[in-house]
Amino acid sequence: AAAFAAGKLSSRRANGNAKVQLSAKRVVPCAAGASRGRAGAVGVSAELKKGLSGEVKKVVLAYSGGLDTSIILKWLQDTYGCEVITFTADLGQGEELEPARAKAEKMGVKQIFIDDLREEFVRDYVFPMFRANALYEGTYLLGTSIARPLIAKRQIEIAREVGADAVCHGATGKGNDQVRFELGYYGLKPDVKVIAPWREWDLNSRTSLIEYAEKSGIPIAASKRQDQPYSTDANLLHISYEGNALEDPWVEYSEDMFTRTVSPENAPDKATYIEIEFEKGDPVAIDGVRMSPATMLTALNKYGGENGIGRLDLVESRFVGMKSRGVYETPGGAVLIVARRAAESICLDRGESHFKDELMPKYSELIYNGFWFSPEREMMQAAIDKCSANVNGTVRMKLYKGNAIVVGRKSPTSLYKAKLSTFEDDGGAYDQKDAAGFIKLNALRLRTLASTRGPPA
C-alpha cells in the first residue's frame, strides 16, 4: 500500500511500457506549433458552412485520438467549415494520450486541451456515487455513466474559455451516451449548440468510415480495417465491452478479452487480506497508508484484479428503450462497495440505512440516464452525504478467487453494542420481558384482521 501512496504505482498504458504518474495537476491547453493560435489550420475551410445544426463558428470536440473521433474532426471541418478545438480527458483509461495531440496538430487544430481529470473524477463523481451504494438494476456499478457528466462539464468550461458556440461528441444515435452528454451540456449551458455526427452523417458502416478516412488522409491502423470483436469504454473505475461478438446474450465471452482481472480460476490460491479505512463514507487508507482518491481506486483495482474480482456479464435496459448486453470489469469498485456496506452496517441506524436503500434505485437510474446535474439528484446527494458523515471506521477484507469477503469491521462510533446483543448475561442491559408488549402491539392489526376476515387463504 505504501507504494501507492508514494505515487510509485503508475497507470499501465496501452503499449505496456509508457507510464504516467497519478497527479491532480491539470495539463495546460497547448496550441499546435510554438504558441497558442499560431499554427496553420491545415484542411480547415476559411468559409463557414451550414450543417444540420446550423452555422457554427467554433466547436469543442470530445476527442480520443482514435479513428472515429479523428473522422469526426475532419467531418466537422468539411461539413461546417468551423474551427475545431479538441478536448481529451485523462480519466485513467490506460491509454497514451500524447498521440491524440499529434493527430490533432496534423489535422490543423490550433487549440488542444489534454486534461488530467483522474483525481477530480474519483473525488467528485465516483466517491459521491459510491456513498449511495449505487447499482443500476441491482448489479451495474455505473462505470461508463459516471464519467459522462465530468467530460460534459469540462467541455462546457472550455467552450466558455475559448468562445465556442458549439460542442460535439462521438456517441451513436442508439446508445445512452448521447443522452448523458447532451443533458450535461444543456444543464450547464442551455443555449449551446450540440453536434452529434452519428445523427447527421451518412457514414453508417465501417466500410464507409474507412473510405472517408482514406479520402481525407487520416491514418488507419491495420486492426481498424476490420470489424472489432467488441467496442470498449474505459476509465479508472471500469472497462466495458459491448457489441459484435457479445450481441448474442447466450454466447459466453472470450477469456482473452479481459485486461484488468485474472479469471477466478487463475487467481492466487492464497487469500489476500487488506484493511480499508473510511472517513465520512469515503475510503482514505489501505493497511494504514493514506492515499488520494485516484491512488486509492488504482490500488483497489490492483488488489481486486489480481484476485479475479469485479467481472460482470449483464443485459441492461437502456434509457432509449432497448436491451443491451455488456461485459464489465470493475475490480476496485466491486471491492469498495462490499467494504462500504460493511462499514455502514455498524455505523448507520436502521432507519437511515433502510431509507438510503430505498433512495438507491432512483439515484442509480438518474445517473444511468444522464441526470447528474438535475435538482433531484442533488437533493438525494445531500441526504446521502448527511448519512455518510457518520460512516467512519475500518473494514478488513479477504479477497479470494473472485470473492470480496468481509471478515472484520470496527468503528469509533459503532452502533453495535455487544452487551446488548450477547447471548450471555447482559447484566440487565436488556429486559427480555419487554419483548412481549412489543410483539403484542405489532400483532394487533394482524389479530384484528384474522378475527374479522378469518386467516389468510
Coordinates of C-alpha atoms in Angstrom, one line a residue:
A1 CA 0.0 0.0 0.0
A2 CA 2.9 2.4 0.7
A3 CA 3.9 2.2 -3.0
F4 CA 0.5 3.5 -4.0
A5 CA 0.6 6.4 -1.5
A6 CA 4.1 7.4 -2.6
G7 CA 2.9 7.7 -6.1
K8 CA 5.2 4.9 -7.3
L9 CA 2.4 2.9 -8.8
S10 CA 1.5 4.2 -12.2
S11 CA -1.2 3.5 -14.7
R12 CA -0.2 1.0 -17.3
R13 CA -0.5 2.4 -20.8
A14 CA -1.7 0.5 -23.8
N15 CA 1.9 0.0 -25.1
G16 CA 2.8 -1.8 -21.9
N17 CA 5.8 0.5 -21.3
A18 CA 5.0 4.1 -21.0
K19 CA 3.7 5.2 -17.6
V20 CA 2.1 8.2 -16.2
Q21 CA 2.1 9.2 -12.5
L22 CA -1.1 9.9 -10.8
S23 CA -1.5 13.7 -10.4
A24 CA -4.2 16.2 -9.6
K25 CA -2.5 18.7 -11.8
R26 CA -4.4 19.7 -14.9
V27 CA -2.4 19.8 -18.2
V28 CA -2.5 23.3 -19.6
P29 CA -4.1 23.6 -23.0
C30 CA -1.5 23.8 -25.7
A31 CA -1.5 25.1 -29.2
A32 CA -0.1 23.2 -32.2
G33 CA 3.1 25.0 -33.0
A34 CA 5.2 27.4 -30.9
S35 CA 2.3 29.2 -29.2
R36 CA -1.5 29.1 -28.9
G37 CA -3.3 30.0 -32.0
R38 CA -0.2 30.3 -34.2
A39 CA -0.3 27.1 -36.2
G40 CA -1.7 26.8 -39.7
A41 CA -5.2 25.5 -39.9
V42 CA -4.5 22.8 -42.5
G43 CA -7.6 21.4 -44.0
V44 CA -9.9 24.0 -42.4
S45 CA -12.2 25.9 -44.7
A46 CA -11.9 29.7 -44.4
E47 CA -15.6 29.9 -45.2
L48 CA -18.2 28.9 -42.7
K49 CA -20.8 26.3 -43.9
K50 CA -24.2 25.4 -42.6
G51 CA -24.8 21.8 -41.5
L52 CA -27.9 20.3 -39.9
S53 CA -27.1 22.1 -36.6
G54 CA -27.0 25.5 -38.4
E55 CA -23.9 27.7 -38.7
V56 CA -21.2 27.0 -36.3
K57 CA -18.1 29.2 -35.8
K58 CA -16.1 27.2 -33.2
V59 CA -16.8 23.8 -31.7
V60 CA -15.2 21.9 -28.8
L61 CA -14.9 18.2 -29.7
A62 CA -14.6 15.4 -27.2
Y63 CA -11.6 13.8 -28.8
S64 CA -9.9 10.5 -28.0
G65 CA -7.4 10.5 -30.9
G66 CA -8.9 7.2 -32.2
L67 CA -10.1 6.6 -35.7
D68 CA -13.8 7.5 -35.1
T69 CA -13.2 10.9 -33.4
S70 CA -10.4 11.7 -36.0
I71 CA -13.0 11.1 -38.7
I72 CA -15.4 13.3 -36.8
L73 CA -12.8 16.1 -36.6
K74 CA -12.3 16.1 -40.3
W75 CA -16.0 15.8 -41.0
L76 CA -16.6 18.9 -38.8
Q77 CA -14.1 20.8 -40.8
D78 CA -15.6 19.6 -44.1
T79 CA -19.3 20.0 -43.1
Y80 CA -19.3 23.1 -41.0
G81 CA -16.0 24.8 -42.1
C82 CA -15.6 25.8 -38.5
E83 CA -12.6 25.9 -36.1
V84 CA -12.4 22.7 -34.1
I85 CA -10.9 22.7 -30.6
T86 CA -10.1 19.3 -29.3
F87 CA -10.5 18.1 -25.7
T88 CA -9.0 14.9 -24.4
A89 CA -9.8 13.8 -20.9
D90 CA -7.4 11.5 -18.9
L91 CA -9.9 9.6 -16.7
G92 CA -7.4 6.8 -16.1
Q93 CA -8.4 4.8 -19.2
G94 CA -4.9 3.4 -19.5
E95 CA -4.1 4.8 -23.0
E96 CA -1.2 7.1 -24.0
L97 CA -2.8 10.5 -24.7
E98 CA 0.0 12.4 -26.4
P99 CA -0.6 10.7 -29.8
A100 CA -4.0 12.5 -29.7
R101 CA -2.2 15.8 -29.6
A102 CA 0.0 14.8 -32.5
K103 CA -3.0 13.7 -34.6
A104 CA -5.0 16.9 -33.8
E105 CA -1.9 19.1 -34.7
K106 CA -1.5 17.2 -38.0
M107 CA -5.2 17.9 -38.8
G108 CA -4.7 21.7 -38.3
V109 CA -6.2 22.1 -34.8
K110 CA -4.9 25.3 -33.2
Q111 CA -6.1 24.7 -29.6
I112 CA -5.7 21.4 -28.0
F113 CA -6.7 20.6 -24.4
I114 CA -5.4 17.4 -22.7
D115 CA -6.6 17.4 -19.1
D116 CA -5.6 15.0 -16.3
L117 CA -9.0 14.7 -14.5
R118 CA -8.4 11.5 -12.5
E119 CA -8.4 13.0 -9.1
E120 CA -11.5 15.1 -9.8
F121 CA -13.2 12.1 -11.4
V122 CA -12.8 9.9 -8.3
R123 CA -13.2 12.6 -5.7
D124 CA -16.2 14.5 -7.1
Y125 CA -18.0 11.8 -9.0
V126 CA -17.1 8.2 -8.2
F127 CA -16.9 8.5 -4.4
P128 CA -20.2 10.5 -4.1
M129 CA -21.9 7.9 -6.2
F130 CA -20.5 5.1 -4.0
R131 CA -21.8 6.8 -0.9
A132 CA -25.2 5.8 -2.3
N133 CA -24.1 2.2 -2.9
A134 CA -25.4 2.8 -6.4
L135 CA -26.2 -0.2 -8.5
Y136 CA -28.3 0.1 -11.7
E137 CA -30.8 -2.7 -12.0
G138 CA -29.2 -4.3 -8.9
T139 CA -25.9 -5.1 -10.5
Y140 CA -24.2 -2.4 -12.6
L141 CA -21.7 -0.1 -10.9
L142 CA -22.3 2.7 -13.5
G143 CA -18.7 2.9 -14.6
T144 CA -19.5 4.5 -18.0
S145 CA -22.4 6.6 -16.8
I146 CA -20.5 8.4 -14.1
A147 CA -17.7 9.6 -16.4
R148 CA -20.0 11.5 -18.8
P149 CA -21.0 14.4 -16.5
L150 CA -17.4 15.3 -15.9
I151 CA -16.5 15.2 -19.6
A152 CA -19.6 17.3 -20.4
K153 CA -18.7 19.8 -17.6
R154 CA -15.1 20.3 -18.8
Q155 CA -16.2 20.6 -22.5
I156 CA -18.6 23.5 -21.5
E157 CA -15.9 25.1 -19.4
I158 CA -13.5 25.0 -22.4
A159 CA -16.3 26.3 -24.7
R160 CA -16.7 29.3 -22.5
E161 CA -13.0 29.9 -22.2
V162 CA -12.4 29.8 -26.0
G163 CA -15.7 31.4 -27.0
A164 CA -17.1 28.3 -28.8
D165 CA -20.7 28.3 -29.8
A166 CA -21.0 24.5 -30.1
V167 CA -19.8 21.2 -28.6
C168 CA -19.6 17.8 -30.2
H169 CA -19.5 14.2 -29.0
G170 CA -18.9 10.9 -30.8
A171 CA -21.8 8.9 -29.3
T172 CA -24.0 7.0 -31.6
G173 CA -27.8 7.6 -32.0
K174 CA -28.6 4.2 -30.4
G175 CA -26.9 4.4 -27.1
N176 CA -27.2 6.1 -23.7
D177 CA -24.1 8.3 -24.0
Q178 CA -25.7 10.8 -26.5
V179 CA -28.3 11.4 -23.8
R180 CA -25.8 11.7 -21.0
F181 CA -23.5 14.1 -22.8
E182 CA -26.3 16.3 -24.0
L183 CA -28.2 16.5 -20.8
G184 CA -25.0 17.6 -19.2
Y185 CA -24.3 20.2 -21.9
Y186 CA -27.8 21.7 -21.7
G187 CA -27.9 21.6 -17.9
L188 CA -24.7 23.7 -17.8
K189 CA -25.1 25.9 -20.9
P190 CA -28.8 26.0 -22.1
D191 CA -28.0 27.9 -25.3
V192 CA -25.1 25.7 -26.5
K193 CA -25.4 24.1 -30.0
V194 CA -24.8 20.4 -29.9
I195 CA -23.4 18.5 -32.9
A196 CA -23.9 14.7 -32.9
P197 CA -22.3 13.5 -36.1
W198 CA -23.8 10.0 -35.9
R199 CA -27.3 11.6 -36.1
E200 CA -26.3 13.8 -39.1
W201 CA -23.9 12.0 -41.4
D202 CA -24.4 9.1 -43.8
L203 CA -21.3 7.2 -42.8
N204 CA -23.3 4.3 -41.4
S205 CA -20.9 1.4 -41.9
R206 CA -17.3 0.5 -41.1
T207 CA -16.6 0.5 -44.8
S208 CA -17.9 4.0 -45.4
L209 CA -15.9 5.3 -42.4
I210 CA -12.7 3.7 -43.7
E211 CA -13.3 5.1 -47.2
Y212 CA -13.9 8.6 -45.8
A213 CA -10.7 8.3 -43.7
E214 CA -8.7 7.2 -46.7
K215 CA -10.0 10.0 -48.8
S216 CA -9.2 12.5 -46.1
G217 CA -5.7 11.2 -45.5
I218 CA -6.4 10.0 -41.9
P219 CA -4.0 7.2 -40.9
I220 CA -5.7 3.9 -40.4
A221 CA -4.2 1.1 -38.3
A222 CA -4.4 -2.3 -39.8
S223 CA -6.6 -3.5 -36.9
K224 CA -9.1 -0.8 -37.6
R225 CA -9.8 -2.0 -41.1
Q226 CA -11.8 -4.9 -39.8
D227 CA -14.8 -5.0 -37.5
Q228 CA -13.6 -5.2 -33.9
P229 CA -14.8 -8.1 -31.8
Y230 CA -16.4 -5.6 -29.4
S231 CA -16.3 -1.9 -28.6
T232 CA -14.8 -0.7 -25.3
D233 CA -15.1 2.2 -22.9
A234 CA -12.6 2.6 -20.1
N235 CA -11.8 4.9 -17.2
L236 CA -10.2 4.4 -13.7
L237 CA -13.4 2.8 -12.4
H238 CA -14.0 0.2 -15.1
I239 CA -13.8 -1.0 -18.6
S240 CA -16.8 -2.2 -20.6
Y241 CA -17.1 -4.5 -23.7
E242 CA -20.1 -4.4 -26.0
G243 CA -21.3 -5.2 -29.5
N244 CA -20.4 -7.7 -32.2
A245 CA -19.2 -10.9 -30.6
L246 CA -21.2 -10.1 -27.5
E247 CA -24.5 -9.3 -29.1
D248 CA -25.9 -12.9 -28.5
P249 CA -26.6 -13.0 -24.8
W250 CA -26.4 -16.8 -24.8
V251 CA -22.8 -16.9 -26.1
E252 CA -20.1 -16.8 -23.4
Y253 CA -17.5 -14.1 -23.6
S254 CA -13.9 -15.0 -24.5
E255 CA -11.4 -15.1 -21.7
D256 CA -8.7 -13.3 -23.7
M257 CA -11.0 -10.2 -23.8
F258 CA -10.2 -9.1 -20.2
T259 CA -7.5 -6.6 -19.4
R260 CA -7.9 -5.7 -15.7
T261 CA -8.7 -9.0 -14.0
V262 CA -7.4 -12.6 -14.0
S263 CA -10.1 -15.2 -14.1
P264 CA -11.2 -16.5 -10.7
E265 CA -9.8 -19.9 -11.6
N266 CA -6.4 -18.5 -12.2
A267 CA -6.4 -16.2 -9.2
P268 CA -3.9 -17.0 -6.4
D269 CA -4.7 -20.0 -4.2
K270 CA -3.8 -17.9 -1.1
A271 CA -6.2 -15.2 0.0
T272 CA -5.2 -11.5 0.2
Y273 CA -6.2 -9.6 3.3
I274 CA -6.5 -5.8 3.3
E275 CA -7.9 -3.2 5.7
I276 CA -9.8 -0.3 4.3
E277 CA -10.3 2.8 6.4
F278 CA -13.3 5.1 5.9
E279 CA -13.9 8.7 6.8
K280 CA -17.3 10.3 6.2
G281 CA -18.2 7.4 3.9
D282 CA -15.1 7.6 1.7
P283 CA -12.1 5.3 1.7
V284 CA -9.0 7.1 2.8
A285 CA -6.4 4.5 3.6
I286 CA -5.4 0.8 3.0
D287 CA -3.5 -1.0 5.7
G288 CA -2.9 2.3 7.5
V289 CA -1.4 4.1 4.5
R290 CA -3.4 7.2 3.4
M291 CA -4.0 7.8 -0.3
S292 CA -5.5 10.4 -2.6
P293 CA -8.9 9.3 -4.2
A294 CA -7.4 8.3 -7.6
T295 CA -4.5 6.5 -5.9
M296 CA -6.9 4.7 -3.7
L297 CA -9.0 3.5 -6.6
T298 CA -5.9 2.4 -8.5
A299 CA -4.8 0.4 -5.5
L300 CA -8.2 -1.3 -5.1
N301 CA -8.2 -2.1 -8.8
K302 CA -4.9 -3.9 -8.4
Y303 CA -6.0 -5.9 -5.4
G304 CA -9.3 -6.8 -6.9
G305 CA -7.9 -7.6 -10.4
E306 CA -5.2 -9.8 -9.0
N307 CA -7.8 -11.9 -7.2
G308 CA -10.3 -12.2 -10.0
I309 CA -12.9 -9.8 -8.6
G310 CA -15.2 -7.5 -10.5
R311 CA -16.3 -9.2 -13.6
L312 CA -20.0 -8.8 -14.7
D313 CA -21.9 -10.1 -17.7
L314 CA -25.1 -8.0 -17.8
V315 CA -28.2 -7.4 -20.0
E316 CA -29.3 -3.9 -19.2
S317 CA -32.2 -1.7 -20.0
R318 CA -31.0 1.3 -22.0
F319 CA -32.7 4.7 -21.4
V320 CA -33.5 4.9 -25.2
G321 CA -35.7 1.8 -24.9
M322 CA -33.8 -1.2 -26.0
K323 CA -32.0 -4.0 -24.2
S324 CA -28.2 -4.2 -24.4
R325 CA -25.6 -6.8 -23.3
G326 CA -22.4 -5.6 -21.8
V327 CA -19.5 -7.2 -20.0
Y328 CA -17.7 -5.2 -17.4
E329 CA -14.5 -5.2 -15.3
T330 CA -14.8 -3.1 -12.1
P331 CA -12.3 -4.7 -9.8
G332 CA -11.8 -1.8 -7.3
G333 CA -15.4 -0.8 -7.3
A334 CA -16.5 -4.4 -6.6
V335 CA -14.3 -4.5 -3.5
L336 CA -15.2 -1.0 -2.4
I337 CA -19.0 -1.4 -2.4
V338 CA -18.8 -4.6 -0.3
A339 CA -16.5 -2.8 2.2
R340 CA -18.7 0.3 2.3
R341 CA -21.8 -1.7 3.2
A342 CA -19.8 -3.4 6.0
A343 CA -18.8 0.0 7.4
E344 CA -22.4 1.2 7.2
S345 CA -23.7 -1.9 8.9
I346 CA -22.2 -0.8 12.2
C347 CA -22.3 3.0 11.7
L348 CA -25.8 3.6 10.5
D349 CA -29.1 3.4 12.3
R350 CA -31.7 1.0 10.8
G351 CA -33.9 3.9 9.7
E352 CA -31.0 5.7 8.0
S353 CA -29.8 2.5 6.3
H354 CA -33.2 1.3 5.0
F355 CA -34.2 4.7 3.8
K356 CA -30.9 5.1 2.0
D357 CA -31.5 1.7 0.3
E358 CA -35.0 3.0 -0.8
L359 CA -33.3 6.0 -2.5
M360 CA -30.6 4.0 -4.2
P361 CA -32.6 2.6 -7.2
K362 CA -33.9 6.0 -8.2
Y363 CA -30.5 7.6 -7.6
S364 CA -28.8 5.0 -9.8
E365 CA -31.4 5.4 -12.5
L366 CA -30.8 9.2 -12.6
I367 CA -27.0 8.7 -13.1
Y368 CA -27.6 5.9 -15.7
N369 CA -30.0 8.1 -17.6
G370 CA -27.7 11.2 -17.5
F371 CA -29.4 13.4 -14.9
W372 CA -26.3 14.1 -12.8
F373 CA -26.9 17.8 -12.8
S374 CA -30.6 17.5 -12.0
P375 CA -32.0 19.0 -8.8
E376 CA -33.5 15.7 -7.6
R377 CA -30.1 14.0 -7.8
E378 CA -28.6 16.9 -5.8
M379 CA -31.4 16.6 -3.3
M380 CA -30.7 12.9 -2.9
Q381 CA -27.0 13.5 -2.7
A382 CA -27.4 15.9 0.2
A383 CA -29.3 13.3 2.1
I384 CA -26.8 10.6 1.3
D385 CA -23.9 12.8 2.3
K386 CA -25.5 13.7 5.5
C387 CA -26.0 10.0 6.3
S388 CA -22.4 9.2 5.2
A389 CA -20.9 11.7 7.6
N390 CA -21.3 9.1 10.3
V391 CA -19.6 6.3 8.4
N392 CA -16.1 6.1 9.9
G393 CA -14.0 3.1 10.7
T394 CA -12.1 0.2 9.3
V395 CA -13.2 -2.9 7.4
R396 CA -11.0 -6.0 6.9
M397 CA -11.5 -7.7 3.6
K398 CA -10.5 -11.2 2.4
L399 CA -10.0 -11.3 -1.4
Y400 CA -10.1 -14.8 -2.8
K401 CA -10.8 -16.2 -6.3
G402 CA -13.5 -13.7 -7.4
N403 CA -14.9 -13.1 -4.0
A404 CA -14.7 -9.9 -1.8
I405 CA -15.4 -11.2 1.7
V406 CA -15.9 -9.1 4.8
V407 CA -14.1 -10.7 7.8
G408 CA -14.0 -7.7 10.2
R409 CA -15.3 -4.2 10.9
K410 CA -14.8 -1.7 13.6
S411 CA -15.6 2.0 14.2
P412 CA -15.1 4.6 17.0
T413 CA -18.8 5.4 16.6
S414 CA -20.1 1.9 16.1
L415 CA -23.8 1.3 17.0
Y416 CA -23.1 -2.4 17.6
K417 CA -23.1 -2.9 21.3
A418 CA -22.0 -6.4 22.3
K419 CA -23.6 -6.1 25.8
L420 CA -27.0 -5.6 24.2
S421 CA -26.8 -8.4 21.6
T422 CA -24.9 -11.0 23.6
F423 CA -26.4 -14.4 24.3
E424 CA -24.7 -14.4 27.7
D425 CA -25.7 -12.5 30.8
D426 CA -26.0 -8.8 29.8
G427 CA -26.2 -7.5 33.3
G428 CA -29.7 -6.1 32.9
A429 CA -28.9 -4.1 29.8
Y430 CA -31.9 -5.6 28.0
D431 CA -35.1 -6.8 29.7
Q432 CA -36.4 -9.7 27.6
K433 CA -39.9 -9.3 29.2
D434 CA -40.2 -6.0 27.3
A435 CA -40.4 -8.0 24.0
A436 CA -43.9 -9.4 24.9
G437 CA -45.6 -6.0 24.8
F438 CA -43.6 -5.0 21.6
I439 CA -44.9 -8.1 19.9
K440 CA -48.5 -7.7 21.0
L441 CA -48.6 -4.1 19.8
N442 CA -47.2 -5.1 16.4
A443 CA -49.6 -8.1 16.2
L444 CA -52.7 -6.0 17.0
R445 CA -53.7 -5.3 13.4
L446 CA -53.0 -8.9 12.3
R447 CA -55.1 -10.2 15.1
T448 CA -57.9 -7.8 14.2
L449 CA -57.8 -8.8 10.6
A450 CA -57.8 -12.5 11.4
S451 CA -60.7 -12.2 13.8
T452 CA -62.7 -10.2 11.3
R453 CA -61.9 -11.8 8.0
G454 CA -60.5 -15.1 9.0
P455 CA -57.0 -16.3 8.5
P456 CA -55.3 -15.7 5.1
A457 CA -56.2 -18.3 2.4

